[in-house]
CSV table of C-alpha atoms in Angstrom, one decimal:
chain,number,residue,atom,x,y,z
A,1,MET,CA,40.9,54.2,-55.5
A,2,SER,CA,39.4,57.7,-53.4
A,3,LYS,CA,36.1,57.9,-52.2
A,4,PRO,CA,34.9,60.3,-55.2
A,5,GLN,CA,36.9,58.3,-57.8
A,6,THR,CA,34.4,54.8,-56.7
A,7,ARG,CA,31.0,57.0,-56.6
A,8,ALA,CA,31.5,58.0,-60.2
A,9,SER,CA,33.1,55.2,-61.5
A,10,ASN,CA,29.4,53.5,-59.7
A,11,LYS,CA,27.5,56.5,-61.7
A,12,TYR,CA,28.6,55.8,-64.9
A,13,ASN,CA,28.6,51.9,-64.5
A,14,ALA,CA,24.6,52.4,-63.3
A,15,LYS,CA,24.7,54.1,-66.8
A,16,ALA,CA,26.6,52.1,-69.3
A,17,TYR,CA,25.5,48.8,-68.6
A,18,ASP,CA,23.2,46.1,-67.5
A,19,ARG,CA,23.8,44.1,-64.8
A,20,LEU,CA,23.0,40.2,-65.5
A,21,ALA,CA,23.1,37.6,-62.1
A,22,ILE,CA,23.4,33.8,-63.0
A,23,GLN,CA,23.7,31.1,-60.8
A,24,VAL,CA,25.3,28.0,-61.6
A,25,LYS,CA,26.4,24.9,-59.4
A,26,LYS,CA,29.4,25.2,-56.5
A,27,GLY,CA,32.7,24.3,-58.2
A,28,ARG,CA,31.3,25.4,-62.0
A,29,LYS,CA,32.4,28.9,-61.4
A,30,ALA,CA,36.2,28.3,-61.3
A,31,ASP,CA,35.6,25.3,-64.0
A,32,ILE,CA,34.2,28.6,-66.1
A,33,GLN,CA,36.7,31.4,-64.6
A,34,ALA,CA,39.6,28.4,-66.0
A,35,ALA,CA,38.4,28.0,-69.1
A,36,ALA,CA,38.3,32.2,-69.2
A,37,GLU,CA,42.0,32.4,-68.6
A,38,LYS,CA,43.0,29.9,-71.0
A,39,GLN,CA,41.2,32.2,-73.3
A,40,GLY,CA,43.2,35.1,-72.1
A,41,GLU,CA,39.8,36.3,-71.1
A,42,SER,CA,37.9,37.5,-67.7
A,43,LEU,CA,34.9,36.1,-66.3
A,44,ASN,CA,32.8,38.2,-68.1
A,45,ALA,CA,33.8,38.4,-71.2
A,46,TYR,CA,34.0,34.9,-71.5
A,47,VAL,CA,30.5,34.4,-70.6
A,48,VAL,CA,29.2,37.5,-72.7
A,49,LYS,CA,30.7,36.1,-75.5
A,50,ALA,CA,29.5,32.7,-75.3
A,51,VAL,CA,26.0,34.0,-74.7
A,52,GLU,CA,26.5,36.1,-78.0
A,53,GLN,CA,27.5,33.5,-80.2
A,54,ARG,CA,24.6,31.2,-78.8
A,55,MET,CA,22.2,34.2,-79.8
A,56,GLU,CA,24.0,34.3,-83.1
A,57,ALA,CA,23.7,30.1,-83.7
A,58,GLU,CA,20.0,29.9,-82.8
A,59,ARG,CA,19.2,33.8,-85.7
A,60,LYS,CA,20.6,31.6,-88.7
């Protein structure tokens, strides 16, 4: 990716997305990554889906 393209992507991402950093104990990231891959999802998509499912369950 060229520098201008990277800058454009970063600018778009800053406008379109909020960042959320989480910390897990050593080794758990690999476990979560493996679970995501098993579902055919990225790590980000897997974690977001898990959070959304929990939020939905708590609304009931």
